[in-house]
Tab-separated table of C-alpha atoms and ligand atoms in Angstrom:
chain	number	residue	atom	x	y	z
A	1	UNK	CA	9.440	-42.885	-37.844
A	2	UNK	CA	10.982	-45.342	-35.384
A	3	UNK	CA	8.262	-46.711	-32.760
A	4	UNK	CA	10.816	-45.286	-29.938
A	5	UNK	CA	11.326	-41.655	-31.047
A	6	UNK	CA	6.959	-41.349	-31.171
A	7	UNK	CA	7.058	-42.780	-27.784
A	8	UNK	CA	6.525	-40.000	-25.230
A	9	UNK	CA	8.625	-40.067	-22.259
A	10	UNK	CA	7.684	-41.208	-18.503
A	11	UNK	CA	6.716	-38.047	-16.654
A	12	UNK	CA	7.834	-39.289	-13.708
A	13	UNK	CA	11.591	-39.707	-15.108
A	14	UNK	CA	11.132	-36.243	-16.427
A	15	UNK	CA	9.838	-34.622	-13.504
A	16	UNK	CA	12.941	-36.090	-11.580
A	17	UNK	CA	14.922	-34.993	-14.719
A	18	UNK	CA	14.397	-31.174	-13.393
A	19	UNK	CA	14.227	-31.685	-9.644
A	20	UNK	CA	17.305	-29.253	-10.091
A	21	UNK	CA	14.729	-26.390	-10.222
A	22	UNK	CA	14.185	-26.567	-6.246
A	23	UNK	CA	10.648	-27.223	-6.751
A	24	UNK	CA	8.688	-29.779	-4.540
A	25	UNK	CA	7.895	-33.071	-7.255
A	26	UNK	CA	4.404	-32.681	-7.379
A	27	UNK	CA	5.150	-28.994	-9.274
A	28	UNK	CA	7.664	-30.570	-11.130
A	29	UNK	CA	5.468	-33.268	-12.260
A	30	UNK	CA	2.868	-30.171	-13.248
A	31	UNK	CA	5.774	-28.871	-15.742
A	32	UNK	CA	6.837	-32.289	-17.102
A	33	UNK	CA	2.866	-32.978	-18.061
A	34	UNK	CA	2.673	-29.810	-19.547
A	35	UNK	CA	5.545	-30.066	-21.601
A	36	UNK	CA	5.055	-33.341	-22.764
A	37	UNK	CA	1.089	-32.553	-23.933
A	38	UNK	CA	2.631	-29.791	-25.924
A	39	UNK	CA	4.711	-32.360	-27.402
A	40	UNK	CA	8.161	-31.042	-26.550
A	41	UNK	CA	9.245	-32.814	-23.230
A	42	UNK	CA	12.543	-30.638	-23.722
A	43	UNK	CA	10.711	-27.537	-23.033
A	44	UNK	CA	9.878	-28.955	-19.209
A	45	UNK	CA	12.791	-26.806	-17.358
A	46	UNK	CA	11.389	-23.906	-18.744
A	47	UNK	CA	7.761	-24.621	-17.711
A	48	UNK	CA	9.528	-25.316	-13.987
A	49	UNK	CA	11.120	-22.161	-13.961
A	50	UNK	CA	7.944	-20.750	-15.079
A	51	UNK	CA	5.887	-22.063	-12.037
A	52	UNK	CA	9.571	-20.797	-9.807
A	53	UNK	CA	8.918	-17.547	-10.779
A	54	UNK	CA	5.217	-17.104	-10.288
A	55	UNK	CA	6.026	-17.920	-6.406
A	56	UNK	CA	5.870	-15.228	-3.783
A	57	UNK	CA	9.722	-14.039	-3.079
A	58	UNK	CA	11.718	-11.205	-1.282
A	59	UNK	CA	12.682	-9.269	-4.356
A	60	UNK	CA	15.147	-5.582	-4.065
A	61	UNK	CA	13.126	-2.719	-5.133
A	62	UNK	CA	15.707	-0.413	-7.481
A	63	UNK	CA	12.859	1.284	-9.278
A	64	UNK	CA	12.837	4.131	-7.087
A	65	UNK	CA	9.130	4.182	-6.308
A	66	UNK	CA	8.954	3.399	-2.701
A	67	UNK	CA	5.677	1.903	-1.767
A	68	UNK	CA	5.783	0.456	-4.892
A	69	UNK	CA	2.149	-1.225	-5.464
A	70	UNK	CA	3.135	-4.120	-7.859
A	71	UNK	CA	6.051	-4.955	-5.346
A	72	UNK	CA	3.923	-5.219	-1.945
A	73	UNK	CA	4.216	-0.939	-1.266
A	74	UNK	CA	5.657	-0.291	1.672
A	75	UNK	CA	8.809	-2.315	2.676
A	76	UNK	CA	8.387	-3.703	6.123
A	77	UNK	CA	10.670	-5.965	8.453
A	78	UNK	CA	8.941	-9.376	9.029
A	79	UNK	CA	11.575	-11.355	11.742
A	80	UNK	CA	10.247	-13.038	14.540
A	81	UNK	CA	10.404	-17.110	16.164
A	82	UNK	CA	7.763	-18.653	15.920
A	83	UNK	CA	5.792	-17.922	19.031
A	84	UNK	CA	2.043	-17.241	20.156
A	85	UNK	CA	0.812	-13.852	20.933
A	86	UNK	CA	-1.614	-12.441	23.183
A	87	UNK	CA	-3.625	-11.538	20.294
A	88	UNK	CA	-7.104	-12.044	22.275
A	89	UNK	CA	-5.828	-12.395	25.398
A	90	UNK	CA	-5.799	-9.642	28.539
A	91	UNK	CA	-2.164	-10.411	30.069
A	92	UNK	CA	-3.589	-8.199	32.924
A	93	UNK	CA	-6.623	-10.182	34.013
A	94	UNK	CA	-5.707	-13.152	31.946
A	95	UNK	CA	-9.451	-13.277	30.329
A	96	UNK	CA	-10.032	-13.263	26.536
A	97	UNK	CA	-8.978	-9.626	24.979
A	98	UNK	CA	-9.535	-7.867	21.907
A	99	UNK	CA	-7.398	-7.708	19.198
A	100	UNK	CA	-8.269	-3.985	18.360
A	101	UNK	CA	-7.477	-2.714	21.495
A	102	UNK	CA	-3.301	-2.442	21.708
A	103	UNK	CA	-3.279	-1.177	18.426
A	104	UNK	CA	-6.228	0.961	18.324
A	105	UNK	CA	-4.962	3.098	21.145
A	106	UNK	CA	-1.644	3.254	19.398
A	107	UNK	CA	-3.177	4.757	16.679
A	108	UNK	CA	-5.509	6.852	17.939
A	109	UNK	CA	-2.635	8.260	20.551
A	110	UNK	CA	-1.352	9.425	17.040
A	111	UNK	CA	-3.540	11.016	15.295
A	112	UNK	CA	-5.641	12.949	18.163
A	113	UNK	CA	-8.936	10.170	17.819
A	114	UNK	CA	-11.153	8.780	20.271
A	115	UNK	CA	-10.858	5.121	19.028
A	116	UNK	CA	-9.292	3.294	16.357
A	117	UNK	CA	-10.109	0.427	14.477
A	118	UNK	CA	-8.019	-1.997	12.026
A	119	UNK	CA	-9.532	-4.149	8.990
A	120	UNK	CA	-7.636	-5.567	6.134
A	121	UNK	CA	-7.565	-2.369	3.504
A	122	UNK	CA	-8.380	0.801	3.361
A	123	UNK	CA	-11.029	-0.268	0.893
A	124	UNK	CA	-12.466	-2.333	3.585
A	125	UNK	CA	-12.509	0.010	6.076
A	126	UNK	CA	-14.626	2.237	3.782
A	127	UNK	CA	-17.010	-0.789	3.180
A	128	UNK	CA	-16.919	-1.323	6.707
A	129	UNK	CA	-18.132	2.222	7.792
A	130	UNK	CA	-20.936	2.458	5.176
A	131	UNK	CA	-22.331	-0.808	6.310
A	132	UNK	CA	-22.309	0.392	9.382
A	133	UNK	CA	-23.158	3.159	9.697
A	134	UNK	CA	-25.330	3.982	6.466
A	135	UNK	CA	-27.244	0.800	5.167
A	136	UNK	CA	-29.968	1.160	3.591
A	137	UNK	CA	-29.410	5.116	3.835
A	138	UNK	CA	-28.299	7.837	2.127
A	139	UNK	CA	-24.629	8.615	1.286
A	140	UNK	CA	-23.756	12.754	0.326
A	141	UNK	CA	-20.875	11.837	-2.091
A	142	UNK	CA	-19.066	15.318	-4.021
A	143	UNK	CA	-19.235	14.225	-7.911
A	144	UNK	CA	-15.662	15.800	-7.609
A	145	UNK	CA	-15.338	12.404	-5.387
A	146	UNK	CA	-16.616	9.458	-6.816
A	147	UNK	CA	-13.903	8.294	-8.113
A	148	UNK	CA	-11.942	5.531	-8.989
A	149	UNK	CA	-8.611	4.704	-7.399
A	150	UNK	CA	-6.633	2.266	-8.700
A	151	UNK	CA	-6.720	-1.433	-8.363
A	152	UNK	CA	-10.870	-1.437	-9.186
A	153	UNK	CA	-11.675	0.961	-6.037
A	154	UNK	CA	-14.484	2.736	-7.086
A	155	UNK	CA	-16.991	4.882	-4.905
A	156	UNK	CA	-20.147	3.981	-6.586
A	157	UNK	CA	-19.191	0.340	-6.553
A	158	UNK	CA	-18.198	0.660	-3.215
A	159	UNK	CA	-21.307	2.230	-1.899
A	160	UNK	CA	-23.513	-0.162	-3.898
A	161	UNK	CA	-21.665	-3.108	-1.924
A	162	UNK	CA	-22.480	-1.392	1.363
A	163	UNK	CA	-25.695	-1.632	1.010
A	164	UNK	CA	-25.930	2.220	1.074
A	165	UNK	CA	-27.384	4.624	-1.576
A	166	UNK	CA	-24.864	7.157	-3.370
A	167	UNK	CA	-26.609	10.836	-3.144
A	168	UNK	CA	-24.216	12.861	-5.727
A	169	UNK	CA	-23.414	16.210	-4.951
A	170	UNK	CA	-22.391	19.224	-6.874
A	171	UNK	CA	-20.260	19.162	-9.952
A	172	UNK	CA	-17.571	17.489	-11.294
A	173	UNK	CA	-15.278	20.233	-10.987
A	174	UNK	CA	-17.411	22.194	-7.685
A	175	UNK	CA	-18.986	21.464	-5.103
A	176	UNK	CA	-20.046	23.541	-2.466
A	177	UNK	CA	-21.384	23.382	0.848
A	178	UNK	CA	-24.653	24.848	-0.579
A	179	UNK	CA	-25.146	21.982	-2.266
A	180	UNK	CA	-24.481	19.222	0.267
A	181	UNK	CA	-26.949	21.679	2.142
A	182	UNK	CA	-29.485	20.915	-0.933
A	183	UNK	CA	-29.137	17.133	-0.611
A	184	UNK	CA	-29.761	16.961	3.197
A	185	UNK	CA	-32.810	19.064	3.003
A	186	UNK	CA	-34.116	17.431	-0.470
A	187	UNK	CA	-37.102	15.652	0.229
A	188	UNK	CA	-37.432	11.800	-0.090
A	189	UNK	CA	-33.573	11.925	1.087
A	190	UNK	CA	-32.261	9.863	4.197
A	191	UNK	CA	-28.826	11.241	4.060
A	192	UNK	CA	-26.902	8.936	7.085
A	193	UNK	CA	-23.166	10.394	6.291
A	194	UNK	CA	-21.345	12.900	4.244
A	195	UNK	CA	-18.511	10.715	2.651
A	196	UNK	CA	-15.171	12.830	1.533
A	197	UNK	CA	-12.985	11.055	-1.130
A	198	UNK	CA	-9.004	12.427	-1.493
A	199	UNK	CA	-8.925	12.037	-5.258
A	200	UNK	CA	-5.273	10.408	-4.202
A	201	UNK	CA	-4.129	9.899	-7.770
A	202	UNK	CA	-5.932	12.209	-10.287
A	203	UNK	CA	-5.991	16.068	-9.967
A	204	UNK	CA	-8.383	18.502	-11.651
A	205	UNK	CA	-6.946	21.557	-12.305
A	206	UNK	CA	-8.585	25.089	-13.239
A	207	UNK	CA	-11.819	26.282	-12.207
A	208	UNK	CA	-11.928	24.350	-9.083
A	209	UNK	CA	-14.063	24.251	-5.407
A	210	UNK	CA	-13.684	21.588	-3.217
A	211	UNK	CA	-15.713	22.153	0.534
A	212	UNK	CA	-13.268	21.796	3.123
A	213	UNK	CA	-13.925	19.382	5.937
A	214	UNK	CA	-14.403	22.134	8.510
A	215	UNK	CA	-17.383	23.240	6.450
A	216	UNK	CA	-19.074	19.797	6.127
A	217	UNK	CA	-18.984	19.208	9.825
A	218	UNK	CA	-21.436	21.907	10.309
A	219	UNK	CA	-24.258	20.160	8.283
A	220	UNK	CA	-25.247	18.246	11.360
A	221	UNK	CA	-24.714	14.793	9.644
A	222	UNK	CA	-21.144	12.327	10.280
A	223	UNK	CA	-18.780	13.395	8.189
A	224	UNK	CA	-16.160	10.650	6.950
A	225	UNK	CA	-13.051	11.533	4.909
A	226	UNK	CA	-11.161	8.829	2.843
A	227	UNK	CA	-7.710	10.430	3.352
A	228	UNK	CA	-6.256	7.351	0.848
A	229	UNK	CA	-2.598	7.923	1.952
A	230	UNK	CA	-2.281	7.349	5.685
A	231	UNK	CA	-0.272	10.412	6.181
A	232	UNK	CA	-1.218	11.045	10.043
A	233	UNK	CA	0.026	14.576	10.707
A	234	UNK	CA	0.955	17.125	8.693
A	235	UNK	CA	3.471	18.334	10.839
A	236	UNK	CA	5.432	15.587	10.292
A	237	UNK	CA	6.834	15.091	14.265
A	238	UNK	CA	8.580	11.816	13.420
A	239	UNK	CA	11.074	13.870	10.672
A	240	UNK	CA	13.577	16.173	12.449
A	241	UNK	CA	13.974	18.007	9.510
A	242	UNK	CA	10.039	18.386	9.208
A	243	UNK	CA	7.689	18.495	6.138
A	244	UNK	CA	9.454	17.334	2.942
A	245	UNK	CA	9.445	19.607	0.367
A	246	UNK	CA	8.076	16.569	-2.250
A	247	UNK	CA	4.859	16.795	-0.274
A	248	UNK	CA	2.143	19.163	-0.335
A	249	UNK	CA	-1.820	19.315	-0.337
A	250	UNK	CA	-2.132	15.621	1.176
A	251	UNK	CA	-4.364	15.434	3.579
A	252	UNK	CA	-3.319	13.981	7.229
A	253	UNK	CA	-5.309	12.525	9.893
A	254	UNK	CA	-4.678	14.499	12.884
A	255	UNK	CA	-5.697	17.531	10.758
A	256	UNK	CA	-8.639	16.027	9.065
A	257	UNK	CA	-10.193	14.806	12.235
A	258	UNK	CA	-9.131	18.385	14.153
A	259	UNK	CA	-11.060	20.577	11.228
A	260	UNK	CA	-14.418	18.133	12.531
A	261	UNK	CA	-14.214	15.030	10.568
A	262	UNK	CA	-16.437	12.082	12.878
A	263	UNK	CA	-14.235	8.874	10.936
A	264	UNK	CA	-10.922	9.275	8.771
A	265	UNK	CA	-10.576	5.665	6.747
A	266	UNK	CA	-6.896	5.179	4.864
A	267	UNK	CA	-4.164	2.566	4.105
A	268	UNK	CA	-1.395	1.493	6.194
A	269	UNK	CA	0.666	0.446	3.629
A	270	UNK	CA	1.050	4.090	1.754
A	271	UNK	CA	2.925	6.628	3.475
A	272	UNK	CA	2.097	5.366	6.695
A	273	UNK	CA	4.623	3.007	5.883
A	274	UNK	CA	3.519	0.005	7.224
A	275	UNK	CA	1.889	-3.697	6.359
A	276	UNK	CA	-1.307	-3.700	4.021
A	277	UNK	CA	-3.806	-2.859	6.688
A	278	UNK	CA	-6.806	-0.035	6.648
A	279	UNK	CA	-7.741	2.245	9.477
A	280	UNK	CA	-10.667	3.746	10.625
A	281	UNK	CA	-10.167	6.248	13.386
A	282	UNK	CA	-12.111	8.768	15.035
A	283	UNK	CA	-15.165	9.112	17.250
A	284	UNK	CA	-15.657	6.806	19.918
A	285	UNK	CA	-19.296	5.517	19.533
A	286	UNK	CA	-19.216	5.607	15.451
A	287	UNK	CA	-16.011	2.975	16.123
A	288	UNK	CA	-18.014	1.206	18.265
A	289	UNK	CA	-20.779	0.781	15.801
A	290	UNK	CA	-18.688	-0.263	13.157
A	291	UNK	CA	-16.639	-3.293	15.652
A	292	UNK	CA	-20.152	-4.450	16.527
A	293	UNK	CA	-20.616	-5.173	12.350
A	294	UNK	CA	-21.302	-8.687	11.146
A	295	UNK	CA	-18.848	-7.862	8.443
A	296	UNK	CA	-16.009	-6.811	11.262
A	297	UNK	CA	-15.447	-10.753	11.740
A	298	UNK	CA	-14.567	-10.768	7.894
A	299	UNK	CA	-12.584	-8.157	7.038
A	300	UNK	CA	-10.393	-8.217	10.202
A	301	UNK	CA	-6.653	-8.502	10.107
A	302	UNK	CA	-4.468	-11.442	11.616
A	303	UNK	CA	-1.890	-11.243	14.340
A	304	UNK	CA	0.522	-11.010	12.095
A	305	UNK	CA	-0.403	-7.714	10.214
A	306	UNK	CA	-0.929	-6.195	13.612
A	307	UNK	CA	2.413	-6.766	15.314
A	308	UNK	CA	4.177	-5.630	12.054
A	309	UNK	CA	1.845	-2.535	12.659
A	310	UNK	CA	2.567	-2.123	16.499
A	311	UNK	CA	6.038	-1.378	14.791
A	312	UNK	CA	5.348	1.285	12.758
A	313	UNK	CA	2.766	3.173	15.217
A	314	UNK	CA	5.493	2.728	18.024
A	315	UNK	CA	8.032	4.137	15.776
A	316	UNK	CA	5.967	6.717	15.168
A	317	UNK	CA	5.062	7.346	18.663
A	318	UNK	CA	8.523	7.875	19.368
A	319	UNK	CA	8.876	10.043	16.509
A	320	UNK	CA	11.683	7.730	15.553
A	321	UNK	CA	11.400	7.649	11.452
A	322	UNK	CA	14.434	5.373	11.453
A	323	UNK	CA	12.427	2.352	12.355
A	324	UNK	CA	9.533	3.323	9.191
A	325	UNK	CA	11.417	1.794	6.021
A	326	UNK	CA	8.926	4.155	4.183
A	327	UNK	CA	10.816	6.960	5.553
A	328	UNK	CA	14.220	5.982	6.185
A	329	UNK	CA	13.960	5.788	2.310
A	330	UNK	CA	12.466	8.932	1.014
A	331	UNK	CA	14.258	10.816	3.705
A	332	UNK	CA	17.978	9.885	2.383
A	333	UNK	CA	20.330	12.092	2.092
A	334	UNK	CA	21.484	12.735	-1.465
A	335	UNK	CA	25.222	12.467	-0.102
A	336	UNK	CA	24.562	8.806	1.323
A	337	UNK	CA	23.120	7.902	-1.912
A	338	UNK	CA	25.644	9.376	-4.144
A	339	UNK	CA	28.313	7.196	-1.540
A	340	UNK	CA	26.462	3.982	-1.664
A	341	UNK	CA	26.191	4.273	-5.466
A	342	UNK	CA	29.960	5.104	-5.575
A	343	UNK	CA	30.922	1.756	-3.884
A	344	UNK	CA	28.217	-0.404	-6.062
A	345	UNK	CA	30.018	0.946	-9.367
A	346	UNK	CA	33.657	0.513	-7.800
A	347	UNK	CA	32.761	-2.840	-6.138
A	348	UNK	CA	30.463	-4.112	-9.490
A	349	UNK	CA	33.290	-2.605	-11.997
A	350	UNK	CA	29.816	-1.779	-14.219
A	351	UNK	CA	27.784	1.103	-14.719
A	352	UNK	CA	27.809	4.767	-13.668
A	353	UNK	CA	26.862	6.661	-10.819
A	354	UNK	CA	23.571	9.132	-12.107
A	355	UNK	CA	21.350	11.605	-10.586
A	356	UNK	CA	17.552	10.284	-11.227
A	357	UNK	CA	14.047	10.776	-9.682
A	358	UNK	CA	12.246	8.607	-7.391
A	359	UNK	CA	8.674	8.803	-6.444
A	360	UNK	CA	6.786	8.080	-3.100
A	361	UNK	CA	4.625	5.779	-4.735
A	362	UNK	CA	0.968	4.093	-4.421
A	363	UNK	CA	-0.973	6.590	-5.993
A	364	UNK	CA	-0.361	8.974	-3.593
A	365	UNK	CA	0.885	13.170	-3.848
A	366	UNK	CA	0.629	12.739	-7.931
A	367	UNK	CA	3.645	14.510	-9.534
A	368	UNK	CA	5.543	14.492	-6.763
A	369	UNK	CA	9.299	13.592	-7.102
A	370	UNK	CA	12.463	12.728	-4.913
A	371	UNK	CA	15.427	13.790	-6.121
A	372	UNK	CA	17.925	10.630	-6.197
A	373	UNK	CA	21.223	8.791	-7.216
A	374	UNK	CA	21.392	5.700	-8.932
A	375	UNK	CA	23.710	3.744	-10.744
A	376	UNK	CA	22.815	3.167	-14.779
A	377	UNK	CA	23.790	0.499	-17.312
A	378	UNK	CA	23.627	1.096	-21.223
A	379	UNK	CA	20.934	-1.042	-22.496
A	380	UNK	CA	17.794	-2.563	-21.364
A	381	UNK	CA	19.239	-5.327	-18.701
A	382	UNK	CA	15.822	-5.849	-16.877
A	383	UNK	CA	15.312	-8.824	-17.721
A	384	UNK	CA	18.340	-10.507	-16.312
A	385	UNK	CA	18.368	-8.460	-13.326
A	386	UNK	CA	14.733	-10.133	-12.558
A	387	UNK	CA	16.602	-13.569	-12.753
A	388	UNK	CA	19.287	-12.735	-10.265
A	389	UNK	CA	18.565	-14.198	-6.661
A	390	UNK	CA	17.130	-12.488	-5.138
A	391	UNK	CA	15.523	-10.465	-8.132
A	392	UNK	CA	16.535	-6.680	-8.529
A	393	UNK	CA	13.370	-4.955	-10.114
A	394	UNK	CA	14.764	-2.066	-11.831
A	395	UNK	CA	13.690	0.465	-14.876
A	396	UNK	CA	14.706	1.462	-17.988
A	397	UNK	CA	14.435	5.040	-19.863
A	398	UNK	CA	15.580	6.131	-23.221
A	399	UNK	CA	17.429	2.114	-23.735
A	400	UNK	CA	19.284	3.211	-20.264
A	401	UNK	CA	18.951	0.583	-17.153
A	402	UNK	CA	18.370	2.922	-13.997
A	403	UNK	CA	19.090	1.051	-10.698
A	404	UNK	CA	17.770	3.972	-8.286
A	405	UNK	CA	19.705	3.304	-4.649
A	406	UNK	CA	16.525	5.403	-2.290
A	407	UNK	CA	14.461	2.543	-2.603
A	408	UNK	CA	17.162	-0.309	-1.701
A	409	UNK	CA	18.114	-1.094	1.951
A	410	UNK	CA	21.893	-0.213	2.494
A	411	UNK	CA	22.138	-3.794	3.542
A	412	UNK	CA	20.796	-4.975	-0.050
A	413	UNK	CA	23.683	-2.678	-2.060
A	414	UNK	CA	25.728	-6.483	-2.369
A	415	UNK	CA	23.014	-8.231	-3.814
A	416	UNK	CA	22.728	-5.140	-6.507
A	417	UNK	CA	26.571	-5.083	-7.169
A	418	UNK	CA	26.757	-9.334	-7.197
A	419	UNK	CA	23.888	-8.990	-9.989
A	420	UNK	CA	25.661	-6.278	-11.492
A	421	UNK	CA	28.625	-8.254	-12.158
A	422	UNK	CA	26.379	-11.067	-13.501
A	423	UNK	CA	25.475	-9.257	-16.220
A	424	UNK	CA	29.187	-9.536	-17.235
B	501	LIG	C1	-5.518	3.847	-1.913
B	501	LIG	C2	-6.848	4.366	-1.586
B	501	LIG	C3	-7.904	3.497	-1.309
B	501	LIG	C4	-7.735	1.998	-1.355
B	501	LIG	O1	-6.938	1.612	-0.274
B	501	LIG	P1	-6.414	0.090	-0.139
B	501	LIG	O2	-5.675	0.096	1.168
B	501	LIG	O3	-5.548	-0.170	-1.310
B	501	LIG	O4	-7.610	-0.773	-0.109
B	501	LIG	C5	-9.115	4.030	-0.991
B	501	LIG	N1	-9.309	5.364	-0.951
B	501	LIG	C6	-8.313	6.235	-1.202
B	501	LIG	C7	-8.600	7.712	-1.149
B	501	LIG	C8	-7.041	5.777	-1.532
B	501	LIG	O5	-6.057	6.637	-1.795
């Protein structure tokens, strides 16, 4: 072996050797190290393009699941100069503000609460009201309830965190409000709250009894209800064409807190349609106690998050569903789709206009599909779709590539036919 072939190469020269790869030189010098420890310096492009697509990038959702959870759920419009914002600051009196209280009011106008209340994620906001309002207590939990969500949200687990102890109630399959009754009155029980989990993604089907909300408020104890989904009225005043058929049985705010609930707790970024956020809304004085929390200053959302969610609530408040991605998509027409996905095979020359199914997505309304258009390619063409820039994230069924239009902005349809004609 000659003395120069064993020699390994200068990671510097290699690192500089794939500065092609757009990455900054200290990642590049990350890839060249790596590749040259493995003993194959050639491999160091790779290992670049590697680290390139591990990075955080705008990406077009064509799987047809709308609030998609792998893909950030709901799409929302980030587009502003860089400027401060009176984020704790009263433009009225010009003294330090509150970041809760523009938004709270915005929410609560919405829903029909006293107060509202925004923390990071719904999870939080559940953490946030059992510290609150329950340490060191007793929490009435339905076993029908303590559940697990998704994403390692799990009621016990939850409730342990808190600080709170998890009373169960009932059965796994019913619970009635007999037995809630029974756990209040049980002696050596402190029960603080009566906590109501929507089972969100899992249904139990058959011999079933849930206790409705309006029941539970008559126990004389707080009752809060996890609603998961952010839906915040069942009437649906933003739509002009009102409830969509896809969705039934999932429980809305307004509703929730009108049958007696004392706190609602759910996501923003489900089919409220806005940024990763979690809300806690309801009675005045239980909000209150829950702002006042240690853990308040932790699990708080940045400035950010909350003008993104001014959006949607204004949107909302003028029952404008236009301006709620979330909406806009899973309220298309079938016609506009079966258009759009006209032009994408005429303008790609590739593929085939088909009907397929999209679904509202993050583990809410389980079952439920949207009927859709797409455009399909023979084979499994994934993978190079993820490559294009910007990635397309689409899905394949029975060796068939299904780009589903519902869950691509109009304004993305050139981006799907330019990687369509990629793929050659
Ligand atoms: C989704 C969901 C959660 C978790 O919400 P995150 O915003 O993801 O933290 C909690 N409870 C219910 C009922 C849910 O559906």
């Amino acid at each position: 072996m000659s003395e120069i072939a064993a020699r390994p190469p200068s990671v510097d020269a290699l690192a500089r050797s794939i500065a092609s790869t757009g990455l900054p030189h200290p990642l590049c010098v990350d890839a060249a190290r790596q590749a040259i420890a493995e003993g194959d310096p050639s491999r160091a492009a790779e290992i670049a393009n590697a680290i390139a697509a591990a990075l955080l990038v705008p990406v077009v959702n064509a799987t047809g699941v709308i609030a998609h959870t792998n893909l950030g759920r709901s799409p929302v419009k980030v587009d502003r100069a860089p400027r401060a914002q009176n984020l704790e600051f009263d433009l009225e009196s010009g003294q330090r503000g509150s970041r809760q209280i523009g938004i709270g009011r915005l929410i609560a106008r919405a829903v029909g609460a006293e107060d509202a209340i925004v923390v990071n994620n719904n999870a939080a906001a559940v953490l946030l009201v059992l510290a609150a309002l329950a340490d060191g207590r007793d929490v009435a939990v339905s076993r029908g309830e303590s559940v697990e969500i998704g994403g390692g949200f799990r009621i016990p687990e939850v409730l342990e965190q808190s600080g709170a102890r998890l009373v169960d109630v009932g059965t796994t399959n019913r619970t009635r409000v007999a037995d809630y009754r029974k756990a209040l009155t049980k002696r050596g029980n402190d029960i603080a709250l009566v906590l109501k989990v929507h089972p969100s993604n899992y249904r139990v089907e058959g011999f079933v009894e849930t206790t409705p909300v309006e029941q539970l408020a008559e126990l004389g104890v707080p009752v809060v209800a996890d609603i998961g989904s952010g839906l915040i009225d069942a009437n649906f005043p933003w739509l002009t064409d009102g409830p969509p058929a896809w969705l039934s049985g999932e429980p809305a705010a307004r509703q929730t807190l009108a049958a007696g609930a004392d706190l609602v707790t759910f996501s923003a970024d489900k089919l409220l349609g806005g940024p990763q956020a979690g809300v806690i809304a309801g009675r005045a004085d239980l909000i209150a106690t829950c702002a006042r929390h240690p853990l308040m200053r932790a699990l708080r959302p940045g400035g950010l998050v909350l003008e993104s969610l001014h959006g949607t609530m204004l949107a909302y408040l003028s029952r404008d569903a236009s301006r709620i991605p979330f909406w806009r998509m899973a309220t298309a027409s079938l016609d506009s789709l079966r258009t759009r996905a006209n032009d994408v095979v005429t303008a790609a020359n590739c593929g085939r206009v088909v009907e397929c199914a999209s679904l509202p997505g993050a583990g809410s309304t389980p079952g439920a599909t949207i009927a859709s258009v797409g455009v399909a390619i023979d084979g499994d063409r994934t993978e190079r779709l993820r490559r294009h820039s910007p990635p397309v994230i689409a899905r394949v069924h029975d060796d068939v590539t299904i780009l589903d239009l519902r869950t691509v902005d109009p304004a993305d349809d050139i981006v799907i036919v330019n990687a369509l004609r990629s793929l050659g």
